[in-house]
C-alpha positions as CSV (number, residue, x, y, z in Angstrom):
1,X,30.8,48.1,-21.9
2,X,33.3,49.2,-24.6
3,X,30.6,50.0,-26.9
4,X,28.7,52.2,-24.6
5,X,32.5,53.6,-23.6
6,X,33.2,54.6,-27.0
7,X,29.6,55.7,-28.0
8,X,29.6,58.4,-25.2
9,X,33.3,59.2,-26.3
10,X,32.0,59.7,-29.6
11,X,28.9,62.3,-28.4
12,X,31.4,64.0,-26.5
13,X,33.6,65.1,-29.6
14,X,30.5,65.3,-31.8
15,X,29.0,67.8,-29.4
16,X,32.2,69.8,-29.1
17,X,32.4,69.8,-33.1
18,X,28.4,71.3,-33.0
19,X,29.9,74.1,-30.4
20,X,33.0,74.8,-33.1
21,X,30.3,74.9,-35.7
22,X,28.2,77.6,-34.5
23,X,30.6,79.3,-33.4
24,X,32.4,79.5,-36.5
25,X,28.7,80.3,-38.6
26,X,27.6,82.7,-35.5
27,X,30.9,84.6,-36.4
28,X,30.0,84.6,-40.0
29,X,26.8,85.8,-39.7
30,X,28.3,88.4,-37.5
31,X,30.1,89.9,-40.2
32,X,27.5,89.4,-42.2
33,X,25.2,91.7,-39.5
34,X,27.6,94.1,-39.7
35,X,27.6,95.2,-43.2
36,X,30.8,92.5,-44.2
37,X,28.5,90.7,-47.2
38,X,31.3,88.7,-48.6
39,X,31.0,85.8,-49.9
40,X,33.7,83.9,-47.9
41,X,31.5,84.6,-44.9
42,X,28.4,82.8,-46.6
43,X,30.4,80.1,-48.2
44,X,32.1,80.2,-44.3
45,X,27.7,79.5,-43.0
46,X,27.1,77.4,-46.0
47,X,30.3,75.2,-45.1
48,X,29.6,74.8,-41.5
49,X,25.5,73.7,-41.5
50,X,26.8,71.3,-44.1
51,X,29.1,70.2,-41.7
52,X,26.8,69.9,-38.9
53,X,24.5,67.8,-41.3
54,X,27.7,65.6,-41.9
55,X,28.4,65.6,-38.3
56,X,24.5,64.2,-37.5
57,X,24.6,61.7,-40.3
58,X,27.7,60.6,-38.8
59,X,26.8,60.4,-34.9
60,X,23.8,59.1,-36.1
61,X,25.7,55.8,-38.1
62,X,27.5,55.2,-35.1
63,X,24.8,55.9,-32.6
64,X,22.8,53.1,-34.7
65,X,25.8,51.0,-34.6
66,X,26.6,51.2,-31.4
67,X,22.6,50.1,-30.0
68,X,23.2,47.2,-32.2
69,X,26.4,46.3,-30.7
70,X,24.6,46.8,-27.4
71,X,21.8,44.9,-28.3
72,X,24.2,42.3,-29.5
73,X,25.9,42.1,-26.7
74,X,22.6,42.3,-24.3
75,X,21.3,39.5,-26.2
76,X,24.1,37.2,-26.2
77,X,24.6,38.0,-22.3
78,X,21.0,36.7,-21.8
79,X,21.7,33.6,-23.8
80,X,24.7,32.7,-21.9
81,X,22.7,33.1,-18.5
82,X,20.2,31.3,-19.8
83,X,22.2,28.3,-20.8
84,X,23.8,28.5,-17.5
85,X,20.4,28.6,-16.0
86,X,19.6,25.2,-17.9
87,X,23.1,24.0,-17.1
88,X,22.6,24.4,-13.3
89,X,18.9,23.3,-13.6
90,X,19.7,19.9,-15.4
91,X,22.9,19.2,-12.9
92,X,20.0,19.2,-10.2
93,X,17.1,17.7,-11.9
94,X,18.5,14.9,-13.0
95,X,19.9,13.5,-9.7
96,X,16.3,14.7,-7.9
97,X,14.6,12.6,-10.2
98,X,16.9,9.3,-10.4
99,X,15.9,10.2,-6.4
100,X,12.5,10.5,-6.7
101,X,12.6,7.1,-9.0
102,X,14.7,5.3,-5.8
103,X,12.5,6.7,-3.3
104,X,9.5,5.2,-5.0
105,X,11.7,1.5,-5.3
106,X,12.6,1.8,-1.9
107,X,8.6,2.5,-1.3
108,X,7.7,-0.6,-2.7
109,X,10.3,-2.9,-0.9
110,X,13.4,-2.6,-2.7
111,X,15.6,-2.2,0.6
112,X,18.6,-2.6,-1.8
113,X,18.0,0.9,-3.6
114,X,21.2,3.0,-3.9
115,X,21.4,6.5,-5.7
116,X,24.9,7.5,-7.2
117,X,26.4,10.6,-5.2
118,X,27.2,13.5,-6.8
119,X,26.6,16.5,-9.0
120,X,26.1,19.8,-6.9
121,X,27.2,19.8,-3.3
122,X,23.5,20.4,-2.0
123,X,22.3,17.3,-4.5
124,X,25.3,15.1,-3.3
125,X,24.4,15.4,0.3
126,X,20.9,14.7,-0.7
127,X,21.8,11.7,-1.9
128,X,24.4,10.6,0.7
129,X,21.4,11.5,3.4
130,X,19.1,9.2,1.4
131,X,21.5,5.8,0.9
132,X,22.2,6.5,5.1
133,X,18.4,6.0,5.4
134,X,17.9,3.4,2.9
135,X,20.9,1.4,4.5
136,X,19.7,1.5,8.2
137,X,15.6,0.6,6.7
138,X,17.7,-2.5,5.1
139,X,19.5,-3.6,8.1
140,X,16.4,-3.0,10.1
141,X,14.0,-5.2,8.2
142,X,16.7,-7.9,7.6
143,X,17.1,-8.0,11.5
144,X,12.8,-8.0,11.5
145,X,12.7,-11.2,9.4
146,X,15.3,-12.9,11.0
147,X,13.0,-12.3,14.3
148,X,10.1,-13.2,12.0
149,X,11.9,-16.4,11.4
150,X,12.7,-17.4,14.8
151,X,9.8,-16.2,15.9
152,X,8.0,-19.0,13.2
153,X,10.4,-21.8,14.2
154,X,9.6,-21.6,17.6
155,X,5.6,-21.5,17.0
156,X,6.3,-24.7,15.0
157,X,8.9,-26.3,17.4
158,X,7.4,-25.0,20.5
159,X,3.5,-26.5,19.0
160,X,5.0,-30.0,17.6
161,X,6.7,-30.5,21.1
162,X,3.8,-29.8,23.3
163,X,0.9,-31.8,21.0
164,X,2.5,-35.0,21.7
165,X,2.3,-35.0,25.3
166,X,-1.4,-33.3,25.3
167,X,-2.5,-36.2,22.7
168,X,-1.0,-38.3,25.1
169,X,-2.7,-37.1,27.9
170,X,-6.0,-36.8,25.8
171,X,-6.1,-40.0,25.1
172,X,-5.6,-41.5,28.5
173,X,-8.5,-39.4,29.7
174,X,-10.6,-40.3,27.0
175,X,-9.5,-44.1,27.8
176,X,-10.4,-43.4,31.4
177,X,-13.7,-42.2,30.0
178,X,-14.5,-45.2,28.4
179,X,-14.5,-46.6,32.0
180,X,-16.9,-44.2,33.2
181,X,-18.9,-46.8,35.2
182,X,-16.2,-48.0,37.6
183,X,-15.6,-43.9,38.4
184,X,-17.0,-41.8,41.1
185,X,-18.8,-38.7,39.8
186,X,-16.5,-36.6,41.3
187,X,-13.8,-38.9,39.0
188,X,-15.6,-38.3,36.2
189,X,-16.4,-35.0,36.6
190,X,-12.5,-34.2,36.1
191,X,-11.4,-36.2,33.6
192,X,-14.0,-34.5,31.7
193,X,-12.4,-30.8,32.4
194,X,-9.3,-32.7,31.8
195,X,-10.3,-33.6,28.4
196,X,-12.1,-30.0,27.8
197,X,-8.5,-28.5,28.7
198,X,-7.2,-30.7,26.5
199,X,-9.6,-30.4,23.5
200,X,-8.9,-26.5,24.4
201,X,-5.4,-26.9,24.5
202,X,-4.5,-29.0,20.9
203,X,-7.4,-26.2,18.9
204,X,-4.6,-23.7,20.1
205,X,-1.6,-25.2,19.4
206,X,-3.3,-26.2,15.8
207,X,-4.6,-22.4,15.1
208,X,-0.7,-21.6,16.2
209,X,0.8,-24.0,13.8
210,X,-1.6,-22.9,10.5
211,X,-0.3,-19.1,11.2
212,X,2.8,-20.2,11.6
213,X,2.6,-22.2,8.8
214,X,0.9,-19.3,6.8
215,X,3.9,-16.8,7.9
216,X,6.3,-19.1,6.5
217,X,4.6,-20.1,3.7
218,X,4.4,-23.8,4.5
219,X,0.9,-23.8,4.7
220,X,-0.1,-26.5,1.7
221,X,-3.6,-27.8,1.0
222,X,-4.4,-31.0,-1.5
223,X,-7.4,-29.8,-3.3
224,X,-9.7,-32.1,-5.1
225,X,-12.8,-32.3,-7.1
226,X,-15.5,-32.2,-3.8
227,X,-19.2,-31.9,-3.4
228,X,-19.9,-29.4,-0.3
229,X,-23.8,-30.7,0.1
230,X,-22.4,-33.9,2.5
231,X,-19.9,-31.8,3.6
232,X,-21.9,-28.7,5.0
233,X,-24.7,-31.5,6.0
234,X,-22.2,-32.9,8.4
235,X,-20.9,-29.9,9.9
236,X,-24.7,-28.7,10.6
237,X,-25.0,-31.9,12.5
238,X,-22.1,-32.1,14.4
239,X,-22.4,-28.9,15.6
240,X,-26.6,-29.1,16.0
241,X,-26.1,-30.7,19.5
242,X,-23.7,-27.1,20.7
243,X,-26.1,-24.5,19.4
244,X,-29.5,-26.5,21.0
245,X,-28.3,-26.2,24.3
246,X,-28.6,-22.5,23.8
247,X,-31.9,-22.5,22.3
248,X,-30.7,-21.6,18.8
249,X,-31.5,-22.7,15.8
250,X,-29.2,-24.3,13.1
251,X,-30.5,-25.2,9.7
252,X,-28.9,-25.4,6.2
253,X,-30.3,-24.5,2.6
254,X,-28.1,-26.2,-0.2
255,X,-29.1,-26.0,-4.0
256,X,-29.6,-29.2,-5.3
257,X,-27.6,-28.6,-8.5
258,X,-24.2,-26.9,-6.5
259,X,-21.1,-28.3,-8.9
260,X,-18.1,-29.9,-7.4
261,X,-15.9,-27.2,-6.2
262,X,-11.9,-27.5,-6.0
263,X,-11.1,-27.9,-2.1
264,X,-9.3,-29.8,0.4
265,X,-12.6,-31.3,2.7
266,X,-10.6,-31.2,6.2
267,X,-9.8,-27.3,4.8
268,X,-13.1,-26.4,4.3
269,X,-14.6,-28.3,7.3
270,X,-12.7,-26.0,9.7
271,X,-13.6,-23.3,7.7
272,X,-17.1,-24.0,8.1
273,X,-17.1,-24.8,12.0
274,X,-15.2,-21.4,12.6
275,X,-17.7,-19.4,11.1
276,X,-20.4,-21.3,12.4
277,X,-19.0,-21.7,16.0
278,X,-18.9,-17.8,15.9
279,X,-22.2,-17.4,15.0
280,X,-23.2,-19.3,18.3
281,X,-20.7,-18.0,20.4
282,X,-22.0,-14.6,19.6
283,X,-25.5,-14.7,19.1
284,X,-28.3,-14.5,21.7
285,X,-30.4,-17.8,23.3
286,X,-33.3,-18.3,20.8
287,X,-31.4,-17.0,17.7
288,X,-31.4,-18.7,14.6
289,X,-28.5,-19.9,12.4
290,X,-28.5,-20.6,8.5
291,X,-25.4,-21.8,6.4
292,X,-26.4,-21.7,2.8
293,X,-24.6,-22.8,-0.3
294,X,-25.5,-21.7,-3.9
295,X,-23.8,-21.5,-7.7
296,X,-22.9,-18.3,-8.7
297,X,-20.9,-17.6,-12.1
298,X,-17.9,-19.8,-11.6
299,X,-18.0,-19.6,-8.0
300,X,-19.5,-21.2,-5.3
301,X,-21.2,-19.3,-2.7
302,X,-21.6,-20.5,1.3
303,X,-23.5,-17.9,3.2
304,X,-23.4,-18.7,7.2
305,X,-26.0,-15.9,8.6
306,X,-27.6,-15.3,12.0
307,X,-29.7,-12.5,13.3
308,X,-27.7,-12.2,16.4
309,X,-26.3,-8.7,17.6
310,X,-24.2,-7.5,14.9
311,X,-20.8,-6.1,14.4
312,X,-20.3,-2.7,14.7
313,X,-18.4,-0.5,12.3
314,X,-15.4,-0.1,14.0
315,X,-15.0,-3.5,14.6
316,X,-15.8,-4.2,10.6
317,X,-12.3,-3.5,9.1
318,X,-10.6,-5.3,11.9
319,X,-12.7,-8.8,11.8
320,X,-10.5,-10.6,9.8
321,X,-7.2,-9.5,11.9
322,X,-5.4,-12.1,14.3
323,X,-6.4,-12.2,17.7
324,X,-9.6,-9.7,17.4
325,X,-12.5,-11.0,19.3
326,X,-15.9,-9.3,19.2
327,X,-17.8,-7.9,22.2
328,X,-19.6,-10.8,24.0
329,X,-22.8,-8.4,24.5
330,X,-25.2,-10.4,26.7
331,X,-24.0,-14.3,25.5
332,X,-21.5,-14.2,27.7
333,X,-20.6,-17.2,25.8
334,X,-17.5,-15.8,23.8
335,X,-13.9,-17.5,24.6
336,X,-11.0,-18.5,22.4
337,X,-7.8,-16.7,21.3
338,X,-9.7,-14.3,18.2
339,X,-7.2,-16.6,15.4
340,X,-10.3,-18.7,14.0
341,X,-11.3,-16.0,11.2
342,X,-8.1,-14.9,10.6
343,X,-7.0,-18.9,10.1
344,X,-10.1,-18.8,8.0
345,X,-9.2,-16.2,5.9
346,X,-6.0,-17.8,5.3
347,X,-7.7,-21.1,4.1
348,X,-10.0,-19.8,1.8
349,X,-7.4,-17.8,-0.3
350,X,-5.3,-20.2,-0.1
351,X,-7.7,-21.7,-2.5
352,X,-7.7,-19.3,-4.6
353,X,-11.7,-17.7,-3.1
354,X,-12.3,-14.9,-0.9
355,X,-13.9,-14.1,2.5
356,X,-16.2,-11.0,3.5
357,X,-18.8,-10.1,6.0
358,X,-22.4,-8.1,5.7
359,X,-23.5,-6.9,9.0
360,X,-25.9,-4.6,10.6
361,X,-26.1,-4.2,14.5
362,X,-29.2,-5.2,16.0
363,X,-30.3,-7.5,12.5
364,X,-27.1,-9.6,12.6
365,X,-24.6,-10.9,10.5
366,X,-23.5,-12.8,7.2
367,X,-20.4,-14.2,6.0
368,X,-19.7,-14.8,2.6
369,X,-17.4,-17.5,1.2
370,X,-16.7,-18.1,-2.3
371,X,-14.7,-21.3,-3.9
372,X,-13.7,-22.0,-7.2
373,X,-15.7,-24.5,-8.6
374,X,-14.1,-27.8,-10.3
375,X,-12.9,-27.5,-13.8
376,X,-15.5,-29.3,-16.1
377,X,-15.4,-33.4,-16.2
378,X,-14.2,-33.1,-12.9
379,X,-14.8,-36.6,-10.8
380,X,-15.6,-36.3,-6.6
381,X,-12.5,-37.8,-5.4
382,X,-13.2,-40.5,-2.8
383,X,-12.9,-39.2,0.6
384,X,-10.5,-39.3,3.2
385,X,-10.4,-40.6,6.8
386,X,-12.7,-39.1,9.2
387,X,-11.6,-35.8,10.9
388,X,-12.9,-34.7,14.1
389,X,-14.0,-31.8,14.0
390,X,-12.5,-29.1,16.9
391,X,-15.4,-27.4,18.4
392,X,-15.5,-23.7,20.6
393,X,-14.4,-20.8,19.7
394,X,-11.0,-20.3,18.2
């Protein structure tokens, strides 16, 4: 501003200088005009355009001067905005992005995330806002685990306390059974729904305890080197009796060469009777069912496909979900609680393979197990003692 102040100041006097000029050489030439030829009215014009010219030269230095000064000053005025610009941006950037970084922690489970408050007034409140939020998401999910918790120690309590009476009670009506010829058939007629009940009532409480189990992450298996030819053999047997009395058809198809595969038997067994008690449960009189086992890579591939109904879309993405149960369509046949393939999906990570289903309504459905086979020299461990093996739905 002082620039521009004192380069109109100096306009002003260099314009009022011009007027003096000419007035002076218009008088000159005056005399001149009027017969007066002298020389000190010449040397009087002479003096004065030199002076004008002296006068330009002069209001043009400073004129130049000045527009640098102002152009100085111009620039210097836009550097200082722009660092104050950059100041102001990088006092807000950098506490956005340390909260876009906690955000993202706190995304990904990190309940504990904190962001420091301060910097700008706008940013601190941001931040203030954002620890209020990630404090109350803490406190609720500790107070959701500790539910989760007791809601696990009960299922265990709650299921160890009740199977010892209904063992109890199983195995007096089984005893009872064993006397079946000094019963009426009315007699024997309910301690068999007793021991249905019964049967009915332990599956539960064991589904119950393998989630519960699961949740807490208590749920162990004892793999060991294990052919699945007997294995698969035995369950098609068992089960043989349960899918003839609908008409159905139960066969198996086992390559002859399948390697030992790294499992816990009892594990797999239930496995293998959930997936193929479904496929009975849900399938039509007259359909057929096919459990097949083949090598594949490093894996170990059991197929258990029927031609039954199908499972539509919808249902698809939810199969594998706790207490889901398919639509019994015409078997009418379908019970249980919907845990069995969510138990079963549970069991086959936990060994380390996965579980997936292939279907198409109306042509029916195939789920596809794969285990780890054993690590080479491998021996078949000798096996255990029998397991019974829990038939129905579950």
């Amino acid at each position: 501003m002082i620039g521009v102040g004192h380069f109109i100041s100096q306009r002003q006097d260099y314009e009022t200088s011009i007027e003096r000029s000419y007035q002076a050489e218009m008088a000159a030439r005056v005399q001149i005009a009027q017969g007066d030829d002298s020389k000190a009215a010449r040397r009087t014009i002479a003096a004065e355009e030199a002076r004008r010219a002296e006068l330009r030269d002069s209001i043009s230095d400073d004129t130049r001067n000045t527009a640098i000064l102002v152009g100085i000053g111009l620039i210097a005025g836009l550097i200082g905005a722009l660092l104050l610009f950059a100041g102001l941006i990088t006092a807000m950037r950098r506490p956005l992005e340390a909260l876009v970084d906690a955000a993202g922690r706190l995304a990904a489970g990190d309940r504990s995330t904190r962001v420091e408050v301060g910097g700008l007034s706008e940013t601190a409140t941001l931040g203030k806002a954002f620890n209020d939020m990630a404090a109350e998401l803490e406190l609720e999910a500790s107070e959701r685990d500790q539910l989760d918790r007791m809601k696990d120690e009960f299922v265990l309590t709650a299921s160890h306390e009740l199977r010892s009476p209904l063992t109890s009670v199983q195995g007096f009506a089984e005893l009872l059974m064993m006397e079946r010829d000094s019963l009426t058939q009315r007699q024997v007629e309910t301690v068999e729904i007793i021991l249905d009940n019964c049967r009915h009532l332990v599956r539960l409480l064991n589904d119950l305890l393998d989630l519960a189990r699961s949740d807490a992450g208590r749920l162990a298996i004892r793999p060991r080197p294990t052919r699945l030819g007997p294995l698969i053999e035995d369950v098609v047997r068992t089960l043989r009796a349960q899918t003839e009395a609908s008409e159905q058809t139960l066969t198996e198809k086992i390559d002859a060469n399948l390697p030992l595969v790294e499992v816990e038997p009892d594990r797999i067994r239930q496995i293998l009777v959930n997936l193929v008690t479904n496929a009975h449960e849900y399938s039509p009189k007259r359909a057929s069912i096919e459990v097949t086992a083949r090598v594949t890579d490093a894996e170990v591939e059991i197929d258990v496909i029927d031609d039954g109904p199908g499972i539509p879309p919808a249902q698809m993405e939810h199969i594998f979900e706790r207490f889901v149960r398919g639509d019994a369509g015409l078997t009418q046949r379908v019970g249980g609680t919907g845990l069995g393939l969510a138990i079963s999906k549970s069991l086959v990570e936990l060994h380390g393979g996965t579980i997936s289903v292939d279907s198409e309504v109306g042509r029916g459905s195939t789920f596809k197990v794969l285990l780890p086979v054993a690590p080479p020299g491998a021996v078949e461990a000798p096996p255990s003692g029998p397991r019974a093996i829990a038939e129905g739905p579950r």
